[in-house]
Coordinates of C-alpha atoms and ligand atoms in Angstrom, one line a residue:
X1 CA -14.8 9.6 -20.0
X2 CA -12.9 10.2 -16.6
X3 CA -14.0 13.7 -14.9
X4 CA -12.4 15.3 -12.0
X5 CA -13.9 16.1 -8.7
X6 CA -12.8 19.8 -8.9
X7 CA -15.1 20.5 -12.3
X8 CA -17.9 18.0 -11.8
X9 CA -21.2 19.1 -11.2
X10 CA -22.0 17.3 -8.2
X11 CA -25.4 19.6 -7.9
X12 CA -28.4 17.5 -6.5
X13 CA -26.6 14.3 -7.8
X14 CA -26.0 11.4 -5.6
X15 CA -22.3 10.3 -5.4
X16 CA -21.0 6.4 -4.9
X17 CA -17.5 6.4 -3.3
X18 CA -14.9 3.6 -2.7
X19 CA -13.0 4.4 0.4
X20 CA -11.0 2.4 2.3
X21 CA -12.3 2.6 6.3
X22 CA -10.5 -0.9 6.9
X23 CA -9.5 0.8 10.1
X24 CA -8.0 -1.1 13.5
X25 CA -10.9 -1.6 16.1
X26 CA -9.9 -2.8 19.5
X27 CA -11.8 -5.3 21.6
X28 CA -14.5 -2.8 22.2
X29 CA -14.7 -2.0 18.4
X30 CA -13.5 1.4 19.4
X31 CA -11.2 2.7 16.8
X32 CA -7.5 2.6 17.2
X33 CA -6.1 4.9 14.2
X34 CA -8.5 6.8 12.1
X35 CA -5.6 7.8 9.7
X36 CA -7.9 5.9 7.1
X37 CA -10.8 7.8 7.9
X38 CA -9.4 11.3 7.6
X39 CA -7.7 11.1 4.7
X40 CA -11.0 10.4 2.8
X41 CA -12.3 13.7 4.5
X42 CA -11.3 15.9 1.7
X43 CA -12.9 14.1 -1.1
X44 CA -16.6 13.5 1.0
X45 CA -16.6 16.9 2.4
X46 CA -15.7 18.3 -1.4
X47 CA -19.1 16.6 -2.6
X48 CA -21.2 17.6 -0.1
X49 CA -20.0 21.2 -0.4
X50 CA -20.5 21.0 -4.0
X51 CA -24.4 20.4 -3.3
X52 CA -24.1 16.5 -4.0
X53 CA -25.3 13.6 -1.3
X54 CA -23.0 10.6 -0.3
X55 CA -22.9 6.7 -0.7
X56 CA -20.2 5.6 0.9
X57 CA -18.8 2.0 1.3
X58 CA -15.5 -0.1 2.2
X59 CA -14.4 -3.4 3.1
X60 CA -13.3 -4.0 6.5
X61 CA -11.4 -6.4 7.6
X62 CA -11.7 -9.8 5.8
X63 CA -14.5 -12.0 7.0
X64 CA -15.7 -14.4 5.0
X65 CA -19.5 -14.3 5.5
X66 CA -22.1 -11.5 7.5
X67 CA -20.1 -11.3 10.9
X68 CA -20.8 -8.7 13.3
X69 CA -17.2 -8.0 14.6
X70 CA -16.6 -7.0 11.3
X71 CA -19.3 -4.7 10.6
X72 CA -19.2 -0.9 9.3
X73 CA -22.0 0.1 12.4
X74 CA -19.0 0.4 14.7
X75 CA -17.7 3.5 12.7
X76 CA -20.8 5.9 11.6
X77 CA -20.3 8.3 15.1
X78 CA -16.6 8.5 14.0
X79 CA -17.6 9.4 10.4
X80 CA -20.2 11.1 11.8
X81 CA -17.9 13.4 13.6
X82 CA -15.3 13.6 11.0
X83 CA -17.8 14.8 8.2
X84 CA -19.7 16.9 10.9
X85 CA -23.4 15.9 9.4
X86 CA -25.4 12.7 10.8
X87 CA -23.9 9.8 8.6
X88 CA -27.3 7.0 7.8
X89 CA -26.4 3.6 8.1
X90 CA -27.5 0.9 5.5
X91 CA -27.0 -2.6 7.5
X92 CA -27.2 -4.7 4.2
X93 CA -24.9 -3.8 0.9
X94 CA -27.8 -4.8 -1.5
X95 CA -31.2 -3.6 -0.3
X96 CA -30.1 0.2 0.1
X97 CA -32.3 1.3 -1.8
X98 CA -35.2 2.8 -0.5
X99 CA -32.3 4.4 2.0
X100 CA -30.6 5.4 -1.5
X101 CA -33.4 6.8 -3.2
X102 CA -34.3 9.1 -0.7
X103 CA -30.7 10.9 0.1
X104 CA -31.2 14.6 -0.1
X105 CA -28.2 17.1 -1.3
X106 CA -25.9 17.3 2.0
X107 CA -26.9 13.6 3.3
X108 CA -24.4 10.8 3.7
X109 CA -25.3 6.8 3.8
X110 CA -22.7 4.3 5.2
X111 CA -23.2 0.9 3.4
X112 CA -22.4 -2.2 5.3
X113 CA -19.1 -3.8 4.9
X114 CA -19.0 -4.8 1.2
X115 CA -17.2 -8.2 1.8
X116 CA -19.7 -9.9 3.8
X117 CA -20.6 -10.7 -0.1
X118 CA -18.3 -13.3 -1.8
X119 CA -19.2 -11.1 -4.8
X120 CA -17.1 -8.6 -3.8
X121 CA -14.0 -10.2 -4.4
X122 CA -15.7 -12.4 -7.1
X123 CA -13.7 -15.7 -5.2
X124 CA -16.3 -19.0 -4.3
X125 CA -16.3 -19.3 -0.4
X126 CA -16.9 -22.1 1.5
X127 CA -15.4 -24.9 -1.2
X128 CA -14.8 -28.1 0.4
X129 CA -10.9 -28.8 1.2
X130 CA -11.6 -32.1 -1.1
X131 CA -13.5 -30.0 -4.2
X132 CA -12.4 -31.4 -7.3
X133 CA -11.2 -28.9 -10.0
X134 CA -14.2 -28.8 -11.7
X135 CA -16.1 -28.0 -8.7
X136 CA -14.1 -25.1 -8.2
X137 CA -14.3 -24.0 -11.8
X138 CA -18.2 -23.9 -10.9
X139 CA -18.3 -22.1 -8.1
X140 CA -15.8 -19.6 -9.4
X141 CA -18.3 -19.1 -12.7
X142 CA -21.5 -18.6 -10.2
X143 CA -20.0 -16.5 -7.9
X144 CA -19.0 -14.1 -11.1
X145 CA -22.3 -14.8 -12.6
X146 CA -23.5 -13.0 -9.3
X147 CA -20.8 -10.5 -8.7
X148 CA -22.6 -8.5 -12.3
X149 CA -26.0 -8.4 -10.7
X150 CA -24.2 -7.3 -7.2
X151 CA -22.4 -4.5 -9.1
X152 CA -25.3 -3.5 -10.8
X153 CA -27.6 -3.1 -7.6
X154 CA -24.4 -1.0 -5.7
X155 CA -24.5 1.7 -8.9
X156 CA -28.0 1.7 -9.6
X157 CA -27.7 3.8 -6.5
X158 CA -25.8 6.6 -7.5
X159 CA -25.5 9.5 -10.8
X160 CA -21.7 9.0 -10.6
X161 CA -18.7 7.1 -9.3
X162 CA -15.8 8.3 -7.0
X163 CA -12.7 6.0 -6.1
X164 CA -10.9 7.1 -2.9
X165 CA -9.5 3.8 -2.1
X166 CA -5.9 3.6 -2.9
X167 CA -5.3 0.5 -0.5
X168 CA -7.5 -1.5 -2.9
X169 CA -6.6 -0.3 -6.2
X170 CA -4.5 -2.9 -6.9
X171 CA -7.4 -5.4 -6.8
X172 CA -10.1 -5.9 -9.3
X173 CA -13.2 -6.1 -6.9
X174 CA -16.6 -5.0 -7.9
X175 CA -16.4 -1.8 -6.1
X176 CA -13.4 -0.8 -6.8
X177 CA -12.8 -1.6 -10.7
X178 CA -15.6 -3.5 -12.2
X179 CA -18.4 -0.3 -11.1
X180 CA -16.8 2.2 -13.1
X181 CA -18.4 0.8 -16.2
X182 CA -21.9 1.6 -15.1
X183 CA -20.6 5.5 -14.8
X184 CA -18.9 5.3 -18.3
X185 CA -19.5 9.7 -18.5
X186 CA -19.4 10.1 -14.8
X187 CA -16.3 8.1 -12.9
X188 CA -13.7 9.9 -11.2
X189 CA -10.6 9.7 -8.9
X190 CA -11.2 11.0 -5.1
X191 CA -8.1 13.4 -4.1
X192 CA -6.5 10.5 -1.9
X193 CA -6.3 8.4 -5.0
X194 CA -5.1 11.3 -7.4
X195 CA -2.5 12.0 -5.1
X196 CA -0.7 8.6 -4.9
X197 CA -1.1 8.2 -8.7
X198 CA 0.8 11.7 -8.7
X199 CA 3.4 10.6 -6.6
X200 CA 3.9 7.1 -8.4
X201 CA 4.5 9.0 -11.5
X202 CA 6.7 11.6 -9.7
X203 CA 9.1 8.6 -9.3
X204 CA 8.1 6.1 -11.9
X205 CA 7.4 8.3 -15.5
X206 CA 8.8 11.8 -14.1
X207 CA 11.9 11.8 -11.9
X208 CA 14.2 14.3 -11.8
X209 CA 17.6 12.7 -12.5
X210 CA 19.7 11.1 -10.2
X211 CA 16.8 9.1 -9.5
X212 CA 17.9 6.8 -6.8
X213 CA 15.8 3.7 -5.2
X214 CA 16.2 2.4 -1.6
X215 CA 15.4 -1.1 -1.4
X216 CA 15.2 -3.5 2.0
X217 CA 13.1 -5.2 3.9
X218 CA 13.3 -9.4 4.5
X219 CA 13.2 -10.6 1.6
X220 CA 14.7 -10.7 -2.3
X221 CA 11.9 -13.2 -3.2
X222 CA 8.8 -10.8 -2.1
X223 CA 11.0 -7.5 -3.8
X224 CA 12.5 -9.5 -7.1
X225 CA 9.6 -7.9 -9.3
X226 CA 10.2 -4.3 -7.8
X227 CA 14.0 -4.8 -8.4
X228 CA 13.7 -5.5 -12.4
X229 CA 11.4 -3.1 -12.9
X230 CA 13.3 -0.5 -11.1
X231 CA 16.6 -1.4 -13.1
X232 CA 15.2 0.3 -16.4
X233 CA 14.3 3.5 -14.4
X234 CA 16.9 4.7 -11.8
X235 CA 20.7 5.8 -11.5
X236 CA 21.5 4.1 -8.1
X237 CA 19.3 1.0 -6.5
X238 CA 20.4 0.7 -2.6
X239 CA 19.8 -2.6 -1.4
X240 CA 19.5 -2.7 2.5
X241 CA 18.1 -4.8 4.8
X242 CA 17.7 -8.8 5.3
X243 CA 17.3 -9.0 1.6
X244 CA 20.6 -7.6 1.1
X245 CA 22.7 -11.0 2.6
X246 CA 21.9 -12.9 -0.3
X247 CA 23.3 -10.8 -3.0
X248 CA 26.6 -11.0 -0.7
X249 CA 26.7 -14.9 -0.2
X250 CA 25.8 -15.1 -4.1
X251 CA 29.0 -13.0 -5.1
X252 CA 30.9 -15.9 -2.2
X253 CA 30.8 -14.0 0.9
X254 CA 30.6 -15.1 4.7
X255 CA 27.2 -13.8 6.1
X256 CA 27.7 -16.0 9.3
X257 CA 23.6 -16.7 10.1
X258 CA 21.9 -13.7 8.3
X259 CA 19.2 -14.0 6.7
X260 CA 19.0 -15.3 3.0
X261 CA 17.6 -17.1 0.2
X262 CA 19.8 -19.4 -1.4
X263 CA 17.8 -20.2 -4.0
X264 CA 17.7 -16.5 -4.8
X265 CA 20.9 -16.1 -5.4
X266 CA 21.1 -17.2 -9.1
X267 CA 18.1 -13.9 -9.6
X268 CA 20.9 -11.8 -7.1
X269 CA 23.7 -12.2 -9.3
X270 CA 21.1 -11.7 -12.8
X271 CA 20.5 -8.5 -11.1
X272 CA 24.3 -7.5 -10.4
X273 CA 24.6 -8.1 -14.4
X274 CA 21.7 -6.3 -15.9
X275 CA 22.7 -3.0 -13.5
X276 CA 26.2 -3.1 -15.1
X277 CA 24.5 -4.0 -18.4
X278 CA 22.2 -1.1 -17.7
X279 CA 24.4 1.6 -16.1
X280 CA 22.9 1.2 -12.8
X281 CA 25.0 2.1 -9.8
X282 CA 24.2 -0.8 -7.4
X283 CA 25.0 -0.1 -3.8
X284 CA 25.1 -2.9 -0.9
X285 CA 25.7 -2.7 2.6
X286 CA 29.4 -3.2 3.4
X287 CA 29.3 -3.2 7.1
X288 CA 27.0 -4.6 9.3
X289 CA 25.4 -4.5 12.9
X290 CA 25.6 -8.2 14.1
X291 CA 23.9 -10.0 17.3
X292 CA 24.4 -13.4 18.2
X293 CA 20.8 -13.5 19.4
X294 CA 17.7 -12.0 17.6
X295 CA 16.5 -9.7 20.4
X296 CA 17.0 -5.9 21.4
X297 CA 19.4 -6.5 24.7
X298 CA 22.1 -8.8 23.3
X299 CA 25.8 -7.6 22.2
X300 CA 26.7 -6.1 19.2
X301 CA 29.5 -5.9 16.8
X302 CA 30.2 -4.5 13.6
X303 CA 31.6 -6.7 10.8
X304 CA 33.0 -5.9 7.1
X305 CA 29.6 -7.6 5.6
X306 CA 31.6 -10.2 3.1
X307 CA 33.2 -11.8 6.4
X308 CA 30.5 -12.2 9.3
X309 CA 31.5 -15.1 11.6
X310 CA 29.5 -18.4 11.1
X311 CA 27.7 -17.9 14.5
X312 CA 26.8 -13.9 14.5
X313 CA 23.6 -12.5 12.6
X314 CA 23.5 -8.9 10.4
X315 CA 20.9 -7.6 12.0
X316 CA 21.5 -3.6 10.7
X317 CA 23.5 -1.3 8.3
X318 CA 26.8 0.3 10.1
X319 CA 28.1 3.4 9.5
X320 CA 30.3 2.9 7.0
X321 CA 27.0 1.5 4.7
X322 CA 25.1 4.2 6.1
X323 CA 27.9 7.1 5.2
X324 CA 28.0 5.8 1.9
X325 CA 24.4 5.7 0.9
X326 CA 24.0 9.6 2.5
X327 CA 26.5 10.1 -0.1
X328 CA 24.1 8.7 -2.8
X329 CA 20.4 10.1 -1.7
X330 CA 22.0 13.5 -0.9
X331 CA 23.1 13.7 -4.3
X332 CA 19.7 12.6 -5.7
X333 CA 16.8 14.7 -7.0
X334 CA 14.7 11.9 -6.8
X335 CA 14.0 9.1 -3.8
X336 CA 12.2 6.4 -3.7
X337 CA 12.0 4.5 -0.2
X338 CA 10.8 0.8 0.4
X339 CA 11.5 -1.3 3.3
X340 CA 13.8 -1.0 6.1
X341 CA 17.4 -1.7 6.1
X342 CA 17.3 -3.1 9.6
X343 CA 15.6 -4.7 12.2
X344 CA 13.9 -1.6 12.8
X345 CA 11.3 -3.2 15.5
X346 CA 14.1 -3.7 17.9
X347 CA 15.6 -0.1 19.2
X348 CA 18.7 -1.8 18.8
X349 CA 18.8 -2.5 15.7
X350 CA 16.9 0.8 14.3
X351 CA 19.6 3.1 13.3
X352 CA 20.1 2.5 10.1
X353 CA 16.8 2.6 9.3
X354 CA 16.5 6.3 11.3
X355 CA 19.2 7.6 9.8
X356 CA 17.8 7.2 6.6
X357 CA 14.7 8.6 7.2
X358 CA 16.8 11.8 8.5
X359 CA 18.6 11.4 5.1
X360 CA 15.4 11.3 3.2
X361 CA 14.3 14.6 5.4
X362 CA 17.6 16.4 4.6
X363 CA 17.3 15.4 0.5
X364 CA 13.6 17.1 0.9
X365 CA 14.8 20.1 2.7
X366 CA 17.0 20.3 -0.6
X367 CA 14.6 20.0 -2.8
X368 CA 14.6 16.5 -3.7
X369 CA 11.1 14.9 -4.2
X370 CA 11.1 12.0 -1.7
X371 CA 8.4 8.8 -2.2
X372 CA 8.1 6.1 1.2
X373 CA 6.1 3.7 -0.2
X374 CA 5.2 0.1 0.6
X375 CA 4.8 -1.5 3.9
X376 CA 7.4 -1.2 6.8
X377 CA 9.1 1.7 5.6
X378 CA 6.0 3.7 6.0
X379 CA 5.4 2.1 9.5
X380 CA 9.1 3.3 10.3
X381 CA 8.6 6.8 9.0
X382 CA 5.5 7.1 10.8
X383 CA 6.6 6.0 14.2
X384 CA 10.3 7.9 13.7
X385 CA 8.2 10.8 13.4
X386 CA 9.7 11.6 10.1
X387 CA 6.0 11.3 8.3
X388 CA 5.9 15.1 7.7
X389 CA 9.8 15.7 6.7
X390 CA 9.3 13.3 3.4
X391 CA 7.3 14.4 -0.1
X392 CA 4.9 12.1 0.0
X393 CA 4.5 9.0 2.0
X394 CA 1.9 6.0 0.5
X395 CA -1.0 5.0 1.9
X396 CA -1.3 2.0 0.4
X397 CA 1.2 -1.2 1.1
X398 CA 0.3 -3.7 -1.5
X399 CA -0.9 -1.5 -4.1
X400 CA 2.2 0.8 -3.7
X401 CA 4.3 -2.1 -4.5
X402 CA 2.5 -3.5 -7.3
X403 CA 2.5 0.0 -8.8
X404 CA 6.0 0.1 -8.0
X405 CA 7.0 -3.4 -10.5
X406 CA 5.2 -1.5 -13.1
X407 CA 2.0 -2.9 -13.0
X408 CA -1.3 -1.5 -14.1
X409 CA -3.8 -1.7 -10.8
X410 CA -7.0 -2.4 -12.0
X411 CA -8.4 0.3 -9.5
X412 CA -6.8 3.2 -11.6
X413 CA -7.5 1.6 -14.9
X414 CA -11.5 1.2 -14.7
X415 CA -11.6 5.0 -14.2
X416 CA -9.1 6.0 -16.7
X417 CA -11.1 3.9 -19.3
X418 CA -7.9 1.5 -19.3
X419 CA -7.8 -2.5 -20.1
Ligands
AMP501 P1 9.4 -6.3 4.1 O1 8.0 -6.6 4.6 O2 9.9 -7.4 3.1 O3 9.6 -4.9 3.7 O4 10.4 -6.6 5.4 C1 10.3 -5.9 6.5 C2 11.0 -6.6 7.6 O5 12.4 -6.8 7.3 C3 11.0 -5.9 8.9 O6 10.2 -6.6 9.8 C4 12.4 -6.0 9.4 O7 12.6 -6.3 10.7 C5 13.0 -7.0 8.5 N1 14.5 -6.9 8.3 C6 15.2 -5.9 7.9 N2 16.5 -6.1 8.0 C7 16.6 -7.4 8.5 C8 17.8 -8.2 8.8 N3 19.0 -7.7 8.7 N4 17.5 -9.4 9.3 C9 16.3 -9.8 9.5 N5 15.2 -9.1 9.2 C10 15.4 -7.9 8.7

């Protein structure tokens, strides 16, 4: 049975937690954004109050076998001083635990960096480029053979089981899905976790009507899954950015030397038919910001979107695109936002992409609830300084997006009791 973190008795018991600390070190290992960090505070500091001691580990970066640059060591001070108690180090995953066993109420143990085991992610390493498929069928069955008996050594440390990692929910690692079954009466979501899963269901099971998605990015390919699943759920689907081109050239417009997929465009126009099928207002860009040359100091010119000369590129949404698509979101009670509909990277080329996060502030002001989610949106919210001005922005790139095609991430399932 799931508990909560609010009404658990966390009294002299010793508390596992999955966070995610995959933080940016620079050359020095000195860390470069301890967003990652801090919002884990809440659900370790909420433990200790409560009279419980801490096990904490995380993945950082991805190595591939024990590698110093990669270890955990280079953030206890930082923990340290975020928690504000002395944070233990454990320099080896799997023999923690003497260091485990003697935790008193109010301590906290760091565990090295979970990946440099292959049994973390359950995946063989080191396979020859030449291994023949039964070779990798038998290193795939020994490596999960192992991952069980690495599980079982990370819980036999701990009373109960707290997942705070939202970045890695959507995959089903040992410490993040396959350790909730050792805590069948005592697994839980940390408050990180519980309040993405709020905010996915804000949009996906309880939005307010018009619910309206904002779609961009690169590419249709990499967003096809997020686009059918969203078609059964919203009122108006906005589709922006690079991945917008194709949809045009599919219905026989000039996109000049835009971006596009042309063997997408068959899936473009099966997407134009299911939203009339379905009701769904579909809304493409239909002017565009267009350089010759993909960099920030280069001329511009606005063209009507279906007619963009053979040698100029749409690098961003004009203003006609962008007045309409005000027009939608401030008419919306609920937003979701994923990927930019520019080049946002260049100054340029950023507008469009600003002016919908001012959009998406405004719809807030109002009332609407307002979900950045995904990748480079939430980099271009961030840095536009809009982070604040929005509902809720994710935390969590991939999983965000796998949540958003509707799928079940394994992280969120093992503590709900879920298949
Ligand atoms: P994604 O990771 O699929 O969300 O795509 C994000 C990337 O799409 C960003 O790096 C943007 O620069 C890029 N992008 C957005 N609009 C365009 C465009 N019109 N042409 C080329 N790239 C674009």
């Amino acid at each position: 049975m799931q508990q909560h973190i609010d009404t658990y008795d966390f009294t002299g018991k010793k508390a596992i937690v999955r966070v995610d600390f995959n933080v940016p070190l620079d050359e020095n290992f000195n860390i470069t954004d301890d967003t990652r960090i801090r919002r884990a505070m809440p659900t370790l500091k909420k433990v200790l109050e409560k009279g419980g001691s801490l096990i904490i580990m995380s993945h950082l970066g991805r190595p591939k076998k024990v590698d110093p640059k990669f270890s955990l060591k280079h953030i206890v001070d930082h923990v340290s001083e975020c928690l504000g108690v002395p944070v233990q180090f454990a320099d080896d995953c799997q023999k923690a635990d003497a260091q485990a066993a003697a935790l008193k109420p109010g301590e906290v143990l760091l565990l090295e960096n979970l990946r440099f085991y292959a049994e973390e992610e359950g995946k063989p390493r080191g396979l020859a480029e030449d291994a023949t498929d039964e070779e990798k069928a038998a290193a795939k069955k020994a490596v999960k053979a192992s991952q069980k008996e690495f599980v079982k050594k990370l819980a036999s440390y701990a009373d109960c089981y707290i997942n705070d990692a939202f970045g890695t929910a959507h995959r089903a690692h040992g410490s993040t899905a396959l350790i909730a079954e050792y805590f069948p009466n005592d697994k839980m979501f940390g408050y990180l976790m519980e309040g993405e899963i709020v905010a996915i269901d804000n949009v996906l099971k309880n939005a307010k009507r018009p619910f309206t998605a904002i779609i961009g990015g690169s590419k249709v390919s990499s967003k096809l899954a997020v686009l059918k699943n969203l078609l059964g759920k919203v009122d108006n689907l906005i589709i922006g950015g690079g991945m917008g081109y194709t949809f045009i050239k599919a219905q026989g417009g000039h996109i000049g030397m835009s971006l596009h997929e042309d063997e997408l465009m068959p899936e473009a126009l099966a997407i134009l038919e299911e939203a009339k099928a379905k009701g769904v207002n579909i809304s493409l860009s239909v002017a565009t910001v267009c350089a010759q040359e993909f960099k920030n100091d280069t001329p511009t010119k606005v063209f009507d979107i279906y007619n963009i000369p053979e040698d100029w590129e749409g690098m961003d949404a004009a203003d006609e695109s962008l007045a309409n698509w005000k027009k939608i979101i401030l008419e919306s009670k609920t937003i979701l936002w994923n990927g930019p509909v520019g080049v946002f990277e260049l100054p340029t080329f950023a507008k469009g992409t600003l002016q919908i996060a001012e959009d998406l502030a405004e719809a807030t002001r109002n009332g609407a609830y307002t979900l950045v989610g995904g990748g480079d949106s939430v980099a271009a919210v961030t840095k536009m300084g809009y982070a604040d001005k929005v509902s809720y922005v994710s935390t969590g790139g991939g999983a965000m997006l796998e949540a958003i095609e509707g799928k079940v991430l394994p992280g969120i399932a093992a503590i709900r009791g879920e298949e």
